[in-house]
Short mmCIF file of C-alpha atoms in Angstrom, two decimals:
data_model
loop_
_atom_site.label_atom_id
_atom_site.label_comp_id
_atom_site.label_asym_id
_atom_site.label_seq_id
_atom_site.Cartn_x
_atom_site.Cartn_y
_atom_site.Cartn_z
CA MET L 1 1.49 -36.36 -27.36
CA ASN L 2 0.99 -33.04 -25.57
CA ALA L 3 4.56 -31.92 -26.38
CA PHE L 4 4.01 -32.90 -30.02
CA ILE L 5 0.84 -30.81 -30.24
CA ILE L 6 2.58 -27.79 -28.75
CA ALA L 7 5.48 -28.14 -31.17
CA LEU L 8 3.03 -28.47 -34.08
CA GLU L 9 1.21 -25.32 -33.01
CA MET L 10 4.46 -23.36 -32.99
CA VAL L 11 5.44 -24.66 -36.40
CA LEU L 12 2.09 -23.58 -37.82
CA GLY L 13 2.31 -20.27 -36.00
CA ILE L 14 -1.09 -20.83 -34.39
CA CYS L 15 -1.99 -20.51 -30.73
CA PHE L 16 -5.18 -22.37 -29.79
CA LEU L 17 -6.86 -20.66 -26.89
CA THR L 18 -10.01 -20.86 -24.88
CA GLN L 19 -10.67 -17.84 -22.72
CA THR L 20 -13.92 -17.16 -20.93
CA GLY L 21 -15.80 -19.37 -23.33
CA ILE L 22 -14.26 -17.82 -26.47
CA SER L 23 -12.41 -20.17 -28.80
CA ALA L 24 -9.92 -18.52 -31.09
CA GLN L 25 -7.16 -19.29 -33.54
CA VAL L 26 -4.73 -16.40 -33.38
CA PRO L 27 -1.46 -16.23 -35.33
CA VAL L 28 1.69 -16.01 -33.21
CA SER L 29 4.74 -14.29 -34.67
CA GLU L 30 7.87 -16.26 -35.44
CA SER L 31 9.78 -14.20 -32.90
CA THR L 32 7.33 -14.99 -30.11
CA GLN L 33 7.33 -18.66 -31.12
CA THR L 34 11.09 -18.62 -30.57
CA CYS L 35 10.61 -17.18 -27.10
CA ILE L 36 7.94 -19.73 -26.17
CA ALA L 37 10.04 -22.65 -27.41
CA CYS L 38 12.46 -22.13 -24.50
CA HIS L 39 10.44 -20.27 -21.88
CA GLU L 40 7.54 -22.69 -21.91
CA SER L 41 9.66 -25.17 -20.01
CA ILE L 42 11.90 -22.70 -18.16
CA HIS L 43 9.14 -20.27 -17.09
CA PRO L 44 5.84 -22.12 -17.59
CA GLY L 45 4.04 -19.79 -15.21
CA ILE L 46 4.80 -16.80 -17.43
CA VAL L 47 3.77 -18.52 -20.66
CA GLU L 48 0.54 -19.98 -19.30
CA ASP L 49 -0.37 -16.66 -17.70
CA TRP L 50 0.09 -14.96 -21.06
CA ARG L 51 -1.96 -17.64 -22.84
CA ALA L 52 -4.85 -16.97 -20.45
CA GLY L 53 -4.86 -13.27 -21.28
CA ARG L 54 -6.47 -11.16 -23.97
CA HIS L 55 -3.16 -10.29 -25.63
CA ALA L 56 -2.77 -13.93 -26.69
CA ALA L 57 -6.37 -14.18 -27.86
CA MET L 58 -6.56 -11.02 -29.99
CA THR L 59 -4.44 -9.36 -32.66
CA PRO L 60 -4.14 -5.56 -32.68
CA LYS L 61 -5.90 -5.53 -36.06
CA LEU L 62 -8.94 -7.30 -34.63
CA ALA L 63 -8.85 -5.17 -31.50
CA MET L 64 -8.79 -1.95 -33.54
CA ALA L 65 -11.87 -3.09 -35.47
CA VAL L 66 -14.00 -3.08 -32.31
CA LYS L 67 -16.64 -0.36 -32.46
CA GLY L 68 -18.07 1.60 -29.57
CA PRO L 69 -17.12 1.67 -25.89
CA GLY L 70 -15.57 -1.82 -25.99
CA LEU L 71 -12.59 -0.52 -27.99
CA LYS L 72 -9.45 -1.06 -25.92
CA VAL L 73 -6.79 0.07 -28.42
CA SER L 74 -6.75 3.84 -28.12
CA SER L 75 -3.90 4.53 -30.56
CA ALA L 76 -5.09 5.75 -33.96
CA ALA L 77 -2.24 3.96 -35.71
CA VAL L 78 -0.31 0.81 -34.80
CA PRO L 79 2.76 -0.31 -36.81
CA GLU L 80 1.73 -2.65 -39.61
CA TYR L 81 4.17 -5.37 -38.57
CA LEU L 82 2.43 -5.67 -35.21
CA LYS L 83 -1.16 -5.84 -36.41
CA ALA L 84 -1.49 -9.39 -37.70
CA ALA L 85 -0.21 -11.47 -34.76
CA ALA L 86 -1.01 -11.90 -31.09
CA VAL L 87 0.73 -9.52 -28.71
CA GLY L 88 3.34 -11.89 -27.33
CA CYS L 89 6.78 -11.97 -25.76
CA ALA L 90 8.65 -10.44 -28.69
CA GLU L 91 6.01 -7.82 -29.42
CA CYS L 92 6.58 -6.30 -25.98
CA HIS L 93 10.16 -7.17 -25.10
CA THR L 94 11.77 -6.17 -28.41
CA LEU L 95 9.63 -3.07 -28.97
CA ARG L 96 11.53 0.24 -29.13
CA SER L 97 14.73 -1.59 -28.17
CA ALA L 98 16.92 1.38 -29.13
CA SER L 99 15.20 3.47 -26.47
CA HIS L 100 15.94 1.04 -23.67
CA GLN L 101 19.09 1.14 -21.61
CA ASP L 102 18.41 -2.48 -20.61
CA THR L 103 18.42 -3.87 -24.17
CA PHE L 104 20.75 -6.83 -24.66
CA SER L 105 21.43 -9.43 -27.32
CA HIS L 106 19.54 -12.63 -26.54
CA ASN L 107 19.42 -15.57 -28.95
CA GLY L 108 19.63 -13.31 -31.95
CA TYR L 109 17.14 -10.72 -30.73
CA ASP L 110 17.59 -7.29 -29.13
CA VAL L 111 15.55 -7.84 -25.99
CA HIS L 112 14.84 -5.51 -23.08
CA VAL L 113 13.86 -6.77 -19.64
CA VAL L 114 11.50 -3.99 -18.56
CA VAL L 115 8.34 -3.23 -20.51
CA SER L 116 7.46 0.40 -19.88
CA PRO L 117 4.35 2.58 -20.29
CA ASP L 118 5.93 4.05 -23.43
CA ASP L 119 6.03 0.53 -24.88
CA CYS L 120 2.39 -0.04 -23.99
CA ALA L 121 1.58 3.34 -25.57
CA VAL L 122 2.18 1.89 -29.04
CA CYS L 123 -1.33 0.46 -28.71
CA HIS L 124 -2.63 2.27 -25.63
CA SER L 125 -1.55 5.86 -26.20
CA GLN L 126 -4.48 7.52 -24.44
CA GLU L 127 -4.00 5.45 -21.30
CA GLN L 128 -0.29 6.29 -21.23
CA GLU L 129 -0.95 10.01 -21.72
CA GLN L 130 -3.49 10.03 -18.91
CA PHE L 131 -1.29 8.06 -16.55
CA ALA L 132 1.61 10.43 -17.20
CA LYS L 133 -0.61 13.24 -15.83
CA ASN L 134 -1.43 11.14 -12.79
CA ILE L 135 0.19 11.90 -9.44
CA MET L 136 1.03 8.19 -9.22
CA ALA L 137 3.39 8.45 -12.19
CA HIS L 138 5.44 10.98 -10.20
CA ALA L 139 5.23 9.08 -6.92
CA ARG L 140 8.93 8.30 -6.69
CA LYS L 141 10.02 11.86 -7.38
CA ASN L 142 7.34 13.34 -5.14
CA LEU L 143 8.74 11.36 -2.23
CA ALA L 144 12.47 11.21 -2.91
CA GLU L 145 12.96 14.76 -4.17
CA ASN L 146 10.82 16.57 -1.63
CA PRO L 147 13.19 17.52 1.21
CA VAL L 148 10.42 17.53 3.85
CA TYR L 149 9.01 14.14 2.85
CA HIS L 150 12.52 12.78 2.57
CA GLN L 151 13.13 13.65 6.21
CA LEU L 152 9.94 11.84 7.17
CA GLN L 153 10.93 8.82 5.10
CA GLU L 154 14.38 8.54 6.66
CA THR L 155 13.03 8.64 10.22
CA ILE L 156 10.89 5.61 9.33
CA ILE L 157 13.15 3.40 7.21
CA GLY L 158 16.59 4.75 8.13
CA SER L 159 18.79 2.90 10.59
CA SER L 160 18.50 3.96 14.24
CA VAL L 161 21.95 3.97 15.83
CA PHE L 162 22.84 4.79 19.44
CA LYS L 163 25.86 7.12 19.43
CA GLU L 164 27.32 9.15 22.29
CA GLY L 165 24.22 8.81 24.40
CA LYS L 166 21.77 9.69 21.59
CA VAL L 167 19.80 7.81 18.96
CA VAL L 168 20.54 9.11 15.47
CA SER L 169 18.93 8.15 12.18
CA GLU L 170 21.34 7.12 9.49
CA PRO L 171 20.26 7.07 5.82
CA SER L 172 18.50 3.98 4.57
CA ASP L 173 20.23 1.79 2.00
CA SER L 174 18.88 1.08 -1.47
CA LEU L 175 17.79 -2.49 -0.67
CA THR L 176 15.69 -1.30 2.26
CA GLN L 177 14.22 1.51 0.19
CA ALA L 178 13.26 -0.91 -2.58
CA GLU L 179 11.14 -3.10 -0.30
CA THR L 180 9.61 -0.29 1.77
CA CYS L 181 8.52 3.15 0.55
CA PHE L 182 9.71 2.65 -3.01
CA TYR L 183 8.01 -0.70 -3.41
CA CYS L 184 4.88 1.35 -4.14
CA HIS L 185 6.40 4.71 -5.10
CA GLY L 186 8.82 3.09 -7.55
CA THR L 187 12.58 2.73 -7.85
CA ILE L 188 15.00 4.05 -10.46
CA LEU L 189 15.94 1.22 -12.81
CA GLN L 190 19.48 1.71 -14.00
CA VAL L 191 21.73 -0.74 -15.85
CA THR L 192 25.02 -1.09 -13.96
CA GLY L 193 26.71 -3.77 -16.06
CA ILE L 194 26.42 -7.15 -17.75
CA GLN L 195 26.38 -10.42 -15.80
CA THR L 196 27.16 -13.85 -17.25
CA ARG L 197 24.91 -16.54 -15.78
CA ASP L 198 25.10 -20.29 -16.04
CA THR L 199 21.60 -21.29 -17.23
CA VAL L 200 20.05 -24.63 -18.19
CA LEU L 201 20.78 -23.62 -21.78
CA GLY L 202 24.40 -22.73 -21.10
CA GLU L 203 26.12 -19.45 -20.28
CA MET L 204 24.20 -16.29 -21.18
CA ASP L 205 24.73 -12.59 -20.64
CA PHE L 206 22.08 -10.49 -18.93
CA PRO L 207 21.99 -6.83 -17.86
CA GLU L 208 22.34 -6.06 -14.17
CA ILE L 209 19.62 -3.56 -13.26
CA ASP L 210 19.84 -1.58 -10.04
CA GLY L 211 16.39 -1.16 -8.48
CA TRP L 212 14.98 -4.28 -10.14
CA PRO L 213 12.62 -6.00 -9.53
CA ASN L 214 10.00 -3.30 -9.00
CA GLN L 215 6.50 -2.50 -10.18
CA GLY L 216 5.95 0.76 -8.33
CA VAL L 217 3.57 3.29 -9.87
CA GLY L 218 6.27 5.97 -10.13
CA ARG L 219 9.10 3.73 -11.30
CA VAL L 220 11.73 5.36 -13.51
CA ASN L 221 12.26 2.93 -16.37
CA PRO L 222 15.39 2.28 -18.43
CA ASP L 223 13.81 4.24 -21.31
CA LYS L 224 13.27 7.20 -18.90
CA SER L 225 9.48 6.80 -18.90
CA LEU L 226 7.62 6.92 -15.60
CA GLY L 227 5.41 4.28 -14.06
CA ALA L 228 4.52 0.62 -14.40
CA CYS L 229 1.30 -0.53 -16.03
CA SER L 230 1.89 -3.85 -14.26
CA ALA L 231 1.27 -2.16 -10.91
CA CYS L 232 -2.45 -2.62 -11.63
CA HIS L 233 -2.53 -4.90 -14.71
CA THR L 234 -0.24 -7.58 -13.35
CA ARG L 235 1.91 -9.30 -15.96
CA HIS L 236 1.65 -11.41 -18.01
CA GLN L 237 -2.12 -11.75 -18.24
CA PHE L 238 -2.75 -8.00 -17.73
CA SER L 239 -6.25 -8.75 -16.58
CA ILE L 240 -8.91 -6.03 -16.47
CA LYS L 241 -10.70 -8.24 -13.95
CA MET L 242 -7.74 -8.03 -11.60
CA ALA L 243 -7.40 -4.27 -12.03
CA ARG L 244 -11.07 -3.79 -11.15
CA LYS L 245 -10.90 -5.72 -7.88
CA PRO L 246 -9.94 -3.86 -4.69
CA TYR L 247 -7.24 -6.38 -3.81
CA THR L 248 -5.05 -4.82 -6.50
CA CYS L 249 -5.34 -1.37 -4.92
CA LYS L 250 -4.85 -2.93 -1.48
CA GLU L 251 -1.24 -3.68 -2.36
CA CYS L 252 -0.37 -0.04 -1.65
CA HIS L 253 -3.53 1.44 -0.11
CA VAL L 254 -3.90 -0.75 2.97
CA GLY L 255 -2.93 1.73 5.71
CA PRO L 256 -2.58 2.94 8.33
CA ASP L 257 -1.38 6.03 6.43
CA VAL L 258 -3.61 5.38 3.39
CA PRO L 259 -6.23 3.06 4.90
CA ALA L 260 -8.50 2.81 1.86
CA PHE L 261 -8.73 -0.99 1.68
CA LYS L 262 -9.37 -1.70 5.34
CA VAL L 263 -12.00 1.04 5.46
CA TYR L 264 -13.60 -0.28 2.26
CA THR L 265 -13.84 -3.85 3.57
CA ALA L 266 -15.66 -2.57 6.68
CA SER L 267 -18.04 -0.36 4.66
CA LYS L 268 -21.43 -1.32 3.26
CA HIS L 269 -19.94 -1.29 -0.26
CA GLY L 270 -17.15 -3.61 0.86
CA ASN L 271 -19.62 -5.90 2.57
CA ILE L 272 -21.62 -6.23 -0.64
CA PHE L 273 -18.44 -6.89 -2.64
CA SER L 274 -17.29 -9.58 -0.19
CA SER L 275 -20.69 -11.28 -0.23
CA MET L 276 -21.81 -10.95 -3.84
CA SER L 277 -18.87 -10.31 -6.18
CA ASP L 278 -18.54 -13.95 -7.22
CA THR L 279 -21.55 -13.35 -9.48
CA TRP L 280 -20.26 -10.09 -11.02
CA ASN L 281 -18.82 -9.66 -14.51
CA PHE L 282 -15.43 -7.98 -14.12
CA ASN L 283 -14.51 -8.21 -17.82
CA ALA L 284 -17.34 -6.26 -19.44
CA VAL L 285 -16.58 -2.98 -21.21
CA PRO L 286 -18.24 -0.69 -20.49
CA TRP L 287 -18.92 -1.84 -16.95
CA THR L 288 -22.68 -1.64 -16.50
CA ILE L 289 -23.95 -0.57 -13.10
CA GLY L 290 -26.65 -2.90 -11.81
CA ARG L 291 -25.97 -5.56 -14.42
CA ASP L 292 -22.24 -6.31 -14.20
CA PHE L 293 -21.84 -5.21 -10.59
CA ILE L 294 -24.04 -3.81 -7.83
CA ALA L 295 -21.60 -1.96 -5.55
CA PRO L 296 -18.50 0.08 -6.37
CA THR L 297 -14.92 -1.06 -6.12
CA CYS L 298 -11.97 1.34 -6.22
CA ALA L 299 -11.87 1.12 -10.01
CA ALA L 300 -15.58 1.88 -10.38
CA CYS L 301 -15.23 5.18 -8.55
CA HIS L 302 -11.84 6.27 -9.84
CA ILE L 303 -10.99 4.70 -13.21
CA SER L 304 -13.49 2.49 -15.02
CA GLN L 305 -15.73 3.32 -17.95
CA LEU L 306 -19.26 2.98 -16.55
CA ALA L 307 -22.67 2.77 -18.19
CA ASN L 308 -26.24 2.39 -16.97
CA VAL L 309 -28.56 -0.40 -18.11
CA ASP L 310 -29.87 1.82 -20.93
CA GLY L 311 -26.35 2.00 -22.35
CA ASP L 312 -25.81 5.64 -21.44
CA GLN L 313 -22.30 6.55 -20.35
CA VAL L 314 -22.02 7.40 -16.66
CA ALA L 315 -18.25 7.89 -16.49
CA GLU L 316 -15.43 7.86 -19.01
CA ARG L 317 -12.53 5.50 -18.53
CA THR L 318 -9.52 7.39 -17.24
CA HIS L 319 -6.04 6.55 -16.03
CA GLN L 320 -5.65 10.02 -14.54
CA VAL L 321 -7.15 9.09 -11.18
CA SER L 322 -7.50 12.69 -9.97
CA ASN L 323 -10.08 13.40 -12.72
CA ARG L 324 -12.87 12.47 -10.30
CA LEU L 325 -11.23 13.81 -7.15
CA SER L 326 -11.63 17.31 -5.76
CA TRP L 327 -9.99 16.75 -2.35
CA ARG L 328 -6.65 15.19 -1.54
CA ILE L 329 -7.54 13.65 1.81
CA PHE L 330 -4.14 12.18 2.49
CA GLY L 331 -3.18 14.98 4.86
CA LEU L 332 0.24 16.56 4.35
CA ILE L 333 -0.35 17.64 6.97
CA TYR L 334 -3.89 18.84 6.24
CA ALA L 335 -6.41 17.66 3.65
CA HIS L 336 -6.42 20.08 0.74
CA PRO L 337 -7.63 20.50 -2.86
CA GLN L 338 -5.89 18.30 -5.42
CA PRO L 339 -2.60 19.66 -6.85
CA ARG L 340 -2.72 21.21 -10.32
CA SER L 341 0.41 19.34 -11.39
CA PRO L 342 1.19 15.66 -10.72
CA ASP L 343 4.74 16.80 -9.89
CA THR L 344 4.24 18.06 -6.35
CA THR L 345 7.91 18.93 -5.88
CA ILE L 346 7.21 22.26 -7.58
CA ILE L 347 4.78 23.34 -4.83
CA LYS L 348 5.87 26.04 -2.41
CA ASN L 349 3.73 27.10 0.54
CA LYS L 350 3.91 30.55 2.14
CA ASP L 351 6.91 29.43 4.22
CA GLY L 352 8.82 28.26 1.15
CA LEU L 353 8.37 24.57 2.01
CA THR L 354 7.54 21.97 -0.61
CA LEU L 355 4.16 21.31 0.99
CA PRO L 356 0.59 21.94 -0.21
CA THR L 357 -0.31 23.51 3.14
CA GLY L 358 1.47 25.49 5.82
CA PHE L 359 1.90 24.16 9.33
CA ASP L 360 -0.74 26.73 10.32
CA GLY L 361 -3.34 25.18 7.99
CA SER L 362 -3.01 27.74 5.21
CA VAL L 363 -3.29 26.41 1.66
CA ALA L 364 -0.76 26.89 -1.16
CA LYS L 365 -3.64 28.05 -3.34
CA ASN L 366 -1.70 28.86 -6.50
CA TRP L 367 -0.50 25.27 -6.77
CA LEU L 368 -3.87 23.59 -6.19
CA ILE L 369 -6.99 23.21 -8.34
CA ASP L 370 -9.48 26.07 -8.36
CA GLU L 371 -13.06 25.96 -7.11
CA LYS L 372 -14.60 25.39 -10.54
CA THR L 373 -12.34 22.41 -11.24
CA ALA L 374 -13.15 21.00 -7.82
CA THR L 375 -16.88 21.43 -8.45
CA ASP L 376 -16.66 19.71 -11.85
CA ARG L 377 -14.76 16.78 -10.39
CA THR L 378 -17.24 16.40 -7.55
CA ALA L 379 -20.07 16.35 -10.09
CA SER L 380 -18.31 13.54 -12.00
CA MET L 381 -18.05 11.43 -8.87
CA GLN L 382 -21.60 12.16 -7.72
CA ALA L 383 -22.93 11.12 -11.13
CA ILE L 384 -21.65 7.62 -10.36
CA CYS L 385 -23.20 7.61 -6.88
CA ARG L 386 -26.63 8.62 -8.20
CA ASN L 387 -26.95 5.40 -10.15
CA CYS L 388 -27.58 3.63 -6.86
CA HIS L 389 -28.55 6.47 -4.50
CA ASP L 390 -31.02 9.34 -4.75
CA THR L 391 -29.89 12.97 -4.79
CA GLY L 392 -30.79 13.52 -1.13
CA TRP L 393 -28.57 10.61 -0.05
CA VAL L 394 -25.64 11.78 -2.18
CA THR L 395 -25.94 15.42 -1.08
CA ALA L 396 -26.13 14.48 2.59
CA HIS L 397 -23.10 12.21 2.23
CA TRP L 398 -21.05 15.03 0.72
CA GLN L 399 -22.11 17.41 3.49
CA ARG L 400 -20.81 14.95 6.08
CA TYR L 401 -17.65 14.32 4.09
CA GLU L 402 -16.68 17.97 3.71
CA HIS L 403 -17.62 18.61 7.34
CA THR L 404 -15.23 15.80 8.31
CA ILE L 405 -12.47 17.41 6.25
CA ARG L 406 -12.97 20.69 8.12
CA THR L 407 -13.15 19.14 11.59
CA SER L 408 -10.22 16.77 11.08
CA ASN L 409 -8.12 19.65 9.76
CA ALA L 410 -9.12 21.68 12.82
CA ALA L 411 -8.01 18.85 15.11
CA VAL L 412 -4.68 18.60 13.30
CA LEU L 413 -4.26 22.35 13.67
CA THR L 414 -4.72 21.96 17.44
CA ALA L 415 -2.07 19.23 17.54
CA THR L 416 0.28 21.26 15.35
CA SER L 417 -0.19 24.40 17.44
CA ILE L 418 0.94 22.48 20.51
CA MET L 419 3.86 21.06 18.54
CA GLY L 420 4.72 24.58 17.38
CA GLU L 421 4.99 25.73 20.97
CA ILE L 422 7.21 22.76 21.74
CA TRP L 423 9.54 23.78 18.90
CA GLU L 424 9.39 27.44 19.86
CA ASN L 425 10.59 26.64 23.37
CA ARG L 426 13.35 24.37 22.03
CA PHE L 427 11.88 21.33 23.79
CA ALA L 428 12.32 19.65 20.40
CA GLU L 429 14.24 20.69 17.31
CA GLY L 430 12.23 21.50 14.19
CA LEU L 431 12.56 23.10 10.79
CA SER L 432 13.32 26.55 12.19
CA GLU L 433 16.59 25.13 13.52
CA GLY L 434 17.23 23.30 10.27
CA LYS L 435 16.45 20.00 11.95
CA ASN L 436 14.24 17.05 11.11
CA PRO L 437 10.71 17.74 12.46
CA PHE L 438 9.78 14.05 12.53
CA ASP L 439 12.53 12.19 14.40
CA GLU L 440 11.97 12.90 18.11
CA ALA L 441 9.52 10.94 20.23
CA VAL L 442 7.15 13.85 20.79
CA GLU L 443 7.26 14.62 17.05
CA LYS L 444 6.20 11.03 16.41
CA LYS L 445 3.14 11.60 18.58
CA TRP L 446 2.26 14.66 16.51
CA GLN L 447 2.97 12.77 13.29
CA ASP L 448 0.57 9.97 14.27
CA ALA L 449 -2.20 12.55 14.70
CA TRP L 450 -2.29 13.51 11.02
CA LEU L 451 -0.52 10.66 9.22
CA PHE L 452 -2.64 7.89 10.73
CA TYR L 453 -5.66 9.09 12.67
CA ALA L 454 -6.86 12.14 10.71
CA ASN L 455 -6.29 10.22 7.49
CA THR L 456 -8.35 7.27 8.74
CA ILE L 457 -11.20 9.58 9.74
CA ARG L 458 -11.24 11.20 6.29
CA PHE L 459 -11.06 7.94 4.36
CA THR L 460 -13.87 6.51 6.44
CA SER L 461 -16.06 9.51 5.65
CA ALA L 462 -15.11 9.61 1.94
CA MET L 463 -15.89 5.93 1.45
CA ALA L 464 -19.33 6.16 3.04
CA GLY L 465 -18.58 4.21 6.14
CA GLY L 466 -16.21 1.85 7.77
CA GLY L 467 -17.88 1.85 11.14
CA ASP L 468 -15.38 1.83 13.93
CA PHE L 469 -12.56 3.24 11.79
CA GLY L 470 -14.17 6.63 12.28
CA VAL L 471 -14.07 6.28 16.07
CA PHE L 472 -12.03 3.67 17.95
CA ALA L 473 -10.07 1.90 15.18
CA ASP L 474 -7.40 4.54 14.48
CA GLY L 475 -10.10 7.20 14.36
CA ARG L 476 -11.33 10.08 16.51
CA TYR L 477 -10.53 8.37 19.80
CA HIS L 478 -6.85 8.09 18.93
CA LEU L 479 -6.69 11.57 17.42
CA SER L 480 -8.10 13.17 20.56
CA GLU L 481 -5.81 11.01 22.70
CA ARG L 482 -2.76 12.21 20.79
CA ILE L 483 -3.79 15.84 21.25
CA ARG L 484 -4.10 15.34 25.00
CA GLU L 485 -0.78 13.54 25.14
CA LEU L 486 0.89 16.44 23.35
CA GLU L 487 -0.73 18.89 25.77
CA GLU L 488 0.41 16.95 28.83
CA TRP L 489 3.90 16.49 27.37
CA LEU L 490 4.23 20.25 26.92
CA ASP L 491 2.81 20.94 30.39
CA LEU L 492 5.29 18.52 31.95
CA ARG L 493 8.23 20.07 30.11
CA TYR L 494 7.23 23.52 31.35
CA ARG L 495 7.17 22.16 34.88
CA ILE L 496 10.55 20.46 34.78
CA ASP L 497 12.37 23.03 32.72
CA GLN L 498 13.80 25.34 35.34
CA ASN L 499 15.21 27.75 32.79
CA SER L 500 12.14 28.40 30.70
CA GLY L 501 10.55 30.84 33.14
CA ARG L 502 7.18 29.92 31.73
CA GLY L 503 5.84 27.34 34.17
CA ILE L 504 2.12 26.74 33.80
CA PRO L 505 0.18 27.48 37.03
CA SER L 506 -1.43 24.48 38.63
CA ASN L 507 -3.47 23.72 41.71
CA THR L 508 -1.36 20.64 42.33
CA ALA L 509 2.28 20.32 43.21
CA PRO L 510 4.59 19.33 40.37
#
């Protein structure tokens, strides 16, 4: 009986849905019906996930008729042939097929495997435009095409091989890259050929895509667009509820280099979320502070459209995450103002390196946002905070936060000054010798100081707490320990290096 009902629905072109208490009868295109006819049994998880989502419950025409802040279709015009049916399999996977390198003939349709931000832009143009200006969209390039970061990457995920009495790092392979750094930063998806597979429906041809699967935020798609909307709005339900919960951000921002999630869970905000979020409304647009939720998640601070209980807008929805950020606290190697361009490979510091700061703490000012922009962005973020906290609380928090940026940068400068002396005396080989500054054991100690510990300190301060993460849990204790270890390492090398001529005086025998 159930199979008969499903077949009848497809014949009639109607999809009966119940989602969050809303019953709807939404037409489904003939093309999508064809897809469902096979994939409902082959990939039931995909089909049922789609049925549970808003795309299945709403046509673009109905969505475009929404007035006010609840409007989710930002494109002024949507092709007529797409307006009258649910957004289903065919509407996404046959869209702009001529632009996709991965398009292939499949049961009479020109289908592409990867749905890209440029496909989503047909209905969500504003979101795509904003995301394209986001540093996340350039995450793959910013890592892979920055020679300094590339050296750091290879010392972490490259193969360590013992040759002729020394450990050398050999380049990582593409499979390792895809499940490590580029899992989040994004791979390059490139069609390398056609593969014939023996399926339950007989032999079929499919494109072979190098770098697939991947949903990294800076993925290079077969249509040359950048990014993956599914990094946050996981397919095929594309839930706003999921995108608003911190678990989605946790996938990449868990630490220890970017410890946002673990710090959040230990903060007062995270405690409230863990205890009370089962009663919150994660689907409301706009998201009303105090009514739909009572403590911020990542999305509330950085992305979501927020309103107060009087209906006044507190923050515009944005997919350009830096819009509310003045500081880039992920130290490279120091915290610094946000870059002007999301493509950070164009930055050159005073030493000609593709870094936003110099090793001496100087800032590549021409490539970073100016003071007015920073002030405006801080005001946007503080406007959100003041819906739950008074001005005195917010001001005092920011004073602590910016003080932490200064003191953590000063500590990193101390560590880097010691490391500079180590390089100067050729106790380790650095950039001045054209060598990798991250691969030797003492360089790893220095790297930990800013990549893990200073970052944890800053994230803890920025997110209004996190308790022990500011002190003993990868915080100030470990940062000060690393500085002392670097000092003692240098002192010991002076003592044992008979040729340096620069032994440090001591009251004790070496």
